[in-house]
Short mmCIF file of C-alpha atoms in Angstrom, two decimals:
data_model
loop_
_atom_site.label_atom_id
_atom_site.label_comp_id
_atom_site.label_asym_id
_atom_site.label_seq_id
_atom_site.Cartn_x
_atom_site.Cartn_y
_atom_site.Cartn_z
CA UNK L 90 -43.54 -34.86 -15.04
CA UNK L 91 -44.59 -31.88 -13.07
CA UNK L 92 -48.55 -31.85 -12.53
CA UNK L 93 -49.38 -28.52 -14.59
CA UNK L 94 -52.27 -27.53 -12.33
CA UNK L 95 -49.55 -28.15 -8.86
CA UNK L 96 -47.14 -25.73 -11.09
CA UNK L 97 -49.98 -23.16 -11.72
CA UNK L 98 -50.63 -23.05 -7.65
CA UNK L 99 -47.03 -22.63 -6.92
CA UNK L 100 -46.85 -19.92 -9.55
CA UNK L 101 -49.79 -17.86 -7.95
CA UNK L 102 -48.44 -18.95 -4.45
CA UNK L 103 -44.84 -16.80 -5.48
CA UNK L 104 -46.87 -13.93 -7.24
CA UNK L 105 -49.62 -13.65 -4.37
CA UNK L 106 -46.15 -13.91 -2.04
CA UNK L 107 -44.45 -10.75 -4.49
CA UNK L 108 -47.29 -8.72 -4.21
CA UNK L 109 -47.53 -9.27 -0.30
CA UNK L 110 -43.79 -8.46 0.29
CA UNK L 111 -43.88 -5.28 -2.09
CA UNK L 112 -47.15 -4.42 -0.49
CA UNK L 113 -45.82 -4.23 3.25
CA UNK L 114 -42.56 -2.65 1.75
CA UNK L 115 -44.88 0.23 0.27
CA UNK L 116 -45.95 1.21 3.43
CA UNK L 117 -43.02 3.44 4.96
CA UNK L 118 -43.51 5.38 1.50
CA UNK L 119 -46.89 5.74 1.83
CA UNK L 120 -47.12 6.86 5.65
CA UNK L 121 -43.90 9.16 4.47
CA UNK L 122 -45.95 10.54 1.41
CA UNK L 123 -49.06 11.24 3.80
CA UNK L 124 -47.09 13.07 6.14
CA UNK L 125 -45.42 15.15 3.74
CA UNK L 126 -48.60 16.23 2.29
CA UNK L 127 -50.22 17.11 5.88
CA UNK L 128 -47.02 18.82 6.28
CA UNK L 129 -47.22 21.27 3.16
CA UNK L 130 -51.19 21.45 3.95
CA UNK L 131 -50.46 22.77 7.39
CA UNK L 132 -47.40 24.94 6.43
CA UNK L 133 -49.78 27.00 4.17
CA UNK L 134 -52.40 26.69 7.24
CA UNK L 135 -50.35 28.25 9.42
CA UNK L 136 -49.40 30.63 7.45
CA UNK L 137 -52.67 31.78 6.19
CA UNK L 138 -53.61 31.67 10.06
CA UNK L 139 -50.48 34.08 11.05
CA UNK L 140 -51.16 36.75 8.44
CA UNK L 141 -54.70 36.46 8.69
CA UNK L 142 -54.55 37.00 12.30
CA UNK L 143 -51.91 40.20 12.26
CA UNK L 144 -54.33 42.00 9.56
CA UNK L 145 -56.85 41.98 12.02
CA UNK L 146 -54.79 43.26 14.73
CA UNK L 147 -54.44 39.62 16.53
CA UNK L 148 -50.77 39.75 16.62
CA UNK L 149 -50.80 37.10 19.76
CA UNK L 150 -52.60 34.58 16.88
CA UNK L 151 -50.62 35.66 14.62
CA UNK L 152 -47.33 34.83 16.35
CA UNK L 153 -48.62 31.38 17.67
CA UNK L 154 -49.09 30.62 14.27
CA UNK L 155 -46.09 31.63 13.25
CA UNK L 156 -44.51 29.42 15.26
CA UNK L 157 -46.78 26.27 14.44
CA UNK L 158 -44.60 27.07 11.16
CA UNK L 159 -41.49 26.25 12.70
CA UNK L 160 -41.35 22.14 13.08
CA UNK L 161 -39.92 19.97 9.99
CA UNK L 162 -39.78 23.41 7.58
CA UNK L 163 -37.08 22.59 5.51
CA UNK L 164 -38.85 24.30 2.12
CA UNK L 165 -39.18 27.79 3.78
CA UNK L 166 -37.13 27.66 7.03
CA UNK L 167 -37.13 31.74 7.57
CA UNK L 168 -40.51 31.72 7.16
CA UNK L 169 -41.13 30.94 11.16
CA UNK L 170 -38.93 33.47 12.38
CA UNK L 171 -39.94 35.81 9.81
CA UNK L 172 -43.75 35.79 10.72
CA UNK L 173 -42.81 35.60 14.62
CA UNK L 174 -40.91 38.63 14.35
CA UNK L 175 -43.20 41.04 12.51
CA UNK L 176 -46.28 39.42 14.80
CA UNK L 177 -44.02 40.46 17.51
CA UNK L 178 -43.49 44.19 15.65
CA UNK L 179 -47.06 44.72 15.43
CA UNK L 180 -47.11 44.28 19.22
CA UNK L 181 -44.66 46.51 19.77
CA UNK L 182 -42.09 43.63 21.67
CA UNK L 183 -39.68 45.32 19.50
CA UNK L 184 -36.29 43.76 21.04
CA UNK L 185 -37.83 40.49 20.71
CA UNK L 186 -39.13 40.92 17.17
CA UNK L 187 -35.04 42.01 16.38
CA UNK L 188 -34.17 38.53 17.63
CA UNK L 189 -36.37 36.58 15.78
CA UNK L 190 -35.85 38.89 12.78
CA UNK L 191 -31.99 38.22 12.79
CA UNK L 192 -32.76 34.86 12.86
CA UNK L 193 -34.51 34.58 9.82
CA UNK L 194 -31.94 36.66 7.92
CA UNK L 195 -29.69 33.88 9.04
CA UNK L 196 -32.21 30.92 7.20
CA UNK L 197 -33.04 33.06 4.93
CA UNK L 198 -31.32 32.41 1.33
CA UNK L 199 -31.58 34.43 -2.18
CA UNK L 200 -34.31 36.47 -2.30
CA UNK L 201 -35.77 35.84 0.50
CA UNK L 202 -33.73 38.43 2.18
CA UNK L 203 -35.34 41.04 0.87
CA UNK L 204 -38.74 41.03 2.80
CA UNK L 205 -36.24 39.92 6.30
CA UNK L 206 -34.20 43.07 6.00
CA UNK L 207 -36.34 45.58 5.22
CA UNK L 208 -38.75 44.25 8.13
CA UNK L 209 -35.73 44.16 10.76
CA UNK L 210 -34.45 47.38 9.09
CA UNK L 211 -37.77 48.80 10.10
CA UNK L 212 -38.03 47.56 13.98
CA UNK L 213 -34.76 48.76 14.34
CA UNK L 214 -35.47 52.13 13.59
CA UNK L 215 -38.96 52.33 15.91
CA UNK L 216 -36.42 50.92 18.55
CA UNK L 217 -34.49 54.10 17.85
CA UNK L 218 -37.65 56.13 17.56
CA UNK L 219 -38.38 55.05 21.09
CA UNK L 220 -35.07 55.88 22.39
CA UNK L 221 -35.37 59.36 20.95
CA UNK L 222 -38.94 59.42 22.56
CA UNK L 223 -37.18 58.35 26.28
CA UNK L 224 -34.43 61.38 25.74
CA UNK L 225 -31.46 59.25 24.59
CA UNK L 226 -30.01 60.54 21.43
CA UNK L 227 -27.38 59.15 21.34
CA UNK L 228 -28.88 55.51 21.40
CA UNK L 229 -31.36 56.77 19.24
CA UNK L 230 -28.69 57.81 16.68
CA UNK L 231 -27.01 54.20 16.70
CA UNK L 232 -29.99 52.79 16.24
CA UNK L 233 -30.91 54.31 13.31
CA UNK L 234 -27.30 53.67 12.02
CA UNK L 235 -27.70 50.01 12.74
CA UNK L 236 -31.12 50.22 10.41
CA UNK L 237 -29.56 52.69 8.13
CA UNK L 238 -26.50 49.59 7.49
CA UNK L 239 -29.20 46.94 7.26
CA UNK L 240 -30.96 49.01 4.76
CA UNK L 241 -27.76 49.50 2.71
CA UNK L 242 -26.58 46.18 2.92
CA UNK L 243 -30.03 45.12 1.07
CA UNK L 244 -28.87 43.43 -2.55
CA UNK L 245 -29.84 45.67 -5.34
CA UNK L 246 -31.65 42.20 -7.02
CA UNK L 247 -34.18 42.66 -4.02
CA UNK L 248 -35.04 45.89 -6.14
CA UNK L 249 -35.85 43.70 -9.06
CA UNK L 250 -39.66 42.70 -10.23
CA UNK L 251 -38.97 38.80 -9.22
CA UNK L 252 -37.97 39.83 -5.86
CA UNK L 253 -41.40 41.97 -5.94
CA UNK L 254 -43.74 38.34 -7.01
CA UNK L 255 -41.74 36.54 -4.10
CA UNK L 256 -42.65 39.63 -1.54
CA UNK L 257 -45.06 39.09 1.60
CA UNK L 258 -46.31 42.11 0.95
CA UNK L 259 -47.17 42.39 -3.06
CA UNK L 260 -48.48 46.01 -2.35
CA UNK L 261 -45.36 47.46 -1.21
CA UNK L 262 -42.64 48.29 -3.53
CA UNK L 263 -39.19 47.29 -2.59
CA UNK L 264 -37.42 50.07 -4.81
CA UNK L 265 -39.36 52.69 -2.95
CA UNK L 266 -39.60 51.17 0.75
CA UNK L 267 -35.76 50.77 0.95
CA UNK L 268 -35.56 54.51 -0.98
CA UNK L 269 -37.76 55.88 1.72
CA UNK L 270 -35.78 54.36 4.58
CA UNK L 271 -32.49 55.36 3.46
CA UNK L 272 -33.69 58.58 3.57
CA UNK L 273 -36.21 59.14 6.85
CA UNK L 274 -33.23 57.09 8.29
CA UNK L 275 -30.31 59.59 7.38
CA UNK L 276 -32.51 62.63 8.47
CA UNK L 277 -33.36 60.84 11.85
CA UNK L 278 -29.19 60.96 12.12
CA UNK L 279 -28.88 64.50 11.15
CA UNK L 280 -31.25 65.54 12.94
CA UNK L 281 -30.20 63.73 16.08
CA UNK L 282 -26.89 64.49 15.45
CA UNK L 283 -27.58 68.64 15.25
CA UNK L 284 -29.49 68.53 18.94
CA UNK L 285 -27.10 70.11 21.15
CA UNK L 286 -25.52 67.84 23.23
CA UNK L 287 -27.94 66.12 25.94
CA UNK L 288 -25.79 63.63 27.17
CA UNK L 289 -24.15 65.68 30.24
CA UNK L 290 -25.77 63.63 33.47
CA UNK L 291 -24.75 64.75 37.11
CA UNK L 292 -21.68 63.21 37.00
CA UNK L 293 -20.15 65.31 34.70
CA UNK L 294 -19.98 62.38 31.73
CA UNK L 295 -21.11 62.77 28.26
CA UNK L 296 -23.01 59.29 26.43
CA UNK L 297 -21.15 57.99 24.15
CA UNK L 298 -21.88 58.87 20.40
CA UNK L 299 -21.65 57.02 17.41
CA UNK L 300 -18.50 56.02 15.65
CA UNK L 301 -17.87 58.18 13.15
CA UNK L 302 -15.58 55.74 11.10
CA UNK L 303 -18.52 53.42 10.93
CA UNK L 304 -20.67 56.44 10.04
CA UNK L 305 -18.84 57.24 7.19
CA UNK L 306 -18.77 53.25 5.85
CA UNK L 307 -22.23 53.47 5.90
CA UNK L 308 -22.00 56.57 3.84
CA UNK L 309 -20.00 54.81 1.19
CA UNK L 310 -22.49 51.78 1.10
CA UNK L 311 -25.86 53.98 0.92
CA UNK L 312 -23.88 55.96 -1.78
CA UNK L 313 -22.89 52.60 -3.44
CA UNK L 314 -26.74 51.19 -3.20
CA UNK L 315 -28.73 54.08 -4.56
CA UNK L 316 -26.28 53.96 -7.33
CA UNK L 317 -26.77 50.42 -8.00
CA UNK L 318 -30.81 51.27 -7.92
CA UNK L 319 -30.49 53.93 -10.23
CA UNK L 320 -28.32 51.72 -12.60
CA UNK L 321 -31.27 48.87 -12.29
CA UNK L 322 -34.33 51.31 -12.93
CA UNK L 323 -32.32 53.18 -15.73
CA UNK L 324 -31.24 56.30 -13.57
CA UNK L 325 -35.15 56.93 -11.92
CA UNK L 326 -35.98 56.78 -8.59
CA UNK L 327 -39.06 57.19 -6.47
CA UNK L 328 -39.52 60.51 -7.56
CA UNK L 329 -41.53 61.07 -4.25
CA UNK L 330 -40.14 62.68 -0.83
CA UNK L 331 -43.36 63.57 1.00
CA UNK L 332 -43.02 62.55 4.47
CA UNK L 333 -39.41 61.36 4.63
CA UNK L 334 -37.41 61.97 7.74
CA UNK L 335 -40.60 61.21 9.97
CA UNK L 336 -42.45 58.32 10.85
CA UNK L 337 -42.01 54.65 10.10
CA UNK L 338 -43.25 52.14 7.96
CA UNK L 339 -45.78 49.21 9.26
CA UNK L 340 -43.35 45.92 8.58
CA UNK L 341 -45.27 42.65 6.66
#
């Protein structure tokens, strides 16, 4: 017969053994949970640190945050981008901010296109702005048809009160921003488009002007989109004009 107290050793032996193995097998999910959390805790870090830094003008700090945002995001990937490219607005590196703009429309899904678009829409027309400043029109006027299609383009859910909880900026309305740009952004055209024509150089050649074809599709699309806002808020819009046709709006 089998000693009972030799059987009770060699039953703690196995359990002290279990506990062992499923200890040291614990410990790639507990390094993996630690790292997850430091991750999320220095995701909302960052972020904190980039918008904190472009209120108070620090758009350099804000950017470098921005891009502390960018390694292992796979919750918010546009969010990197996104931050880079207004930090990079706010410091007037306009081309730049475009890139990193259009590259966060790209990661961007849902909603979340709704802050990207009307942020890029926005750079895109102070590029144009500062073509108009330099004397070329024409460029000016393609720019602001490239922001005009970007605004039009916007869903109509972006124009909704969950897209306004998920917005960066919970202090700007949606409806009215995009309302506001469609229309400073159509005035900028006509406008631009009823300067006589400034695009005669030495050589005798005239800049090339914007396709009207294209012109007219965004037509149909801003006619389509204002519908669709109308339809959402029950036929109301804005209701307010002041300013429109001048100016721009500060993106965040």
């Amino acid at each position: 017969m089998t000693d009972p107290a030799s059987a009770l050793l060699a039953a703690n032996r196995r359990r002290r053994r279990i506990r062992r193995w499923i200890a040291i097998g614990s410990i790639p999910l507990v390094i993996a949970g630690l790292v997850l959390v430091a991750k999320l805790l220095s995701m909302y870090a960052f972020a904190h640190q980039s918008i904190s830094a472009y209120v108070t003008g620090d758009y350099a700090g804000s950017e470098a945050a921005a891009h502390g945002q960018s390694w292992w995001n796979v919750f918010e990937p546009y969010k990197a981008p996104f931050n880079s490219g207004t930090a990079l607005a706010g410091a007037d590196r306009l081309p730049e901010a475009r890139a990193d703009l259009e590259d966060a429309l790209t990661l961007a899904k849902g909603l979340e296109v709704c802050d990207v678009r009307i942020n890029l829409a926005i750079v895109v027309e102070r590029m144009g702005d500062a073509e108009q400043a330099g004397g070329d029109a024409a460029k000016a006027a393609e720019l602001y048809g490239e922001a005009l299609e970007i605004t039009v383009d916007t869903p109509k859910e972006c124009d909704s009160e969950q897209a306004q909880q998920q917005s960066s900026d919970p202090s700007r309305d949606m409806g009215d921003t995009l309302d506001d740009l469609e229309d400073r952004l159509q005035k900028k055209q006509q406008q631009g488009q009823q300067q006589p024509e400034q695009g005669q150089g030495g050589d005798g050649q005239t800049e090339q002007q914007p396709d009207q074809g294209k012109l007219d599709d965004i037509e149909d699309k801003l006619g389509q989109g204002q519908q669709d806002r109308e339809d959402q808020l029950g036929g109301g819009g804005s209701g307010d004009d002041e300013g429109a046709g001048s100016g721009t709006d500060k993106p965040w």
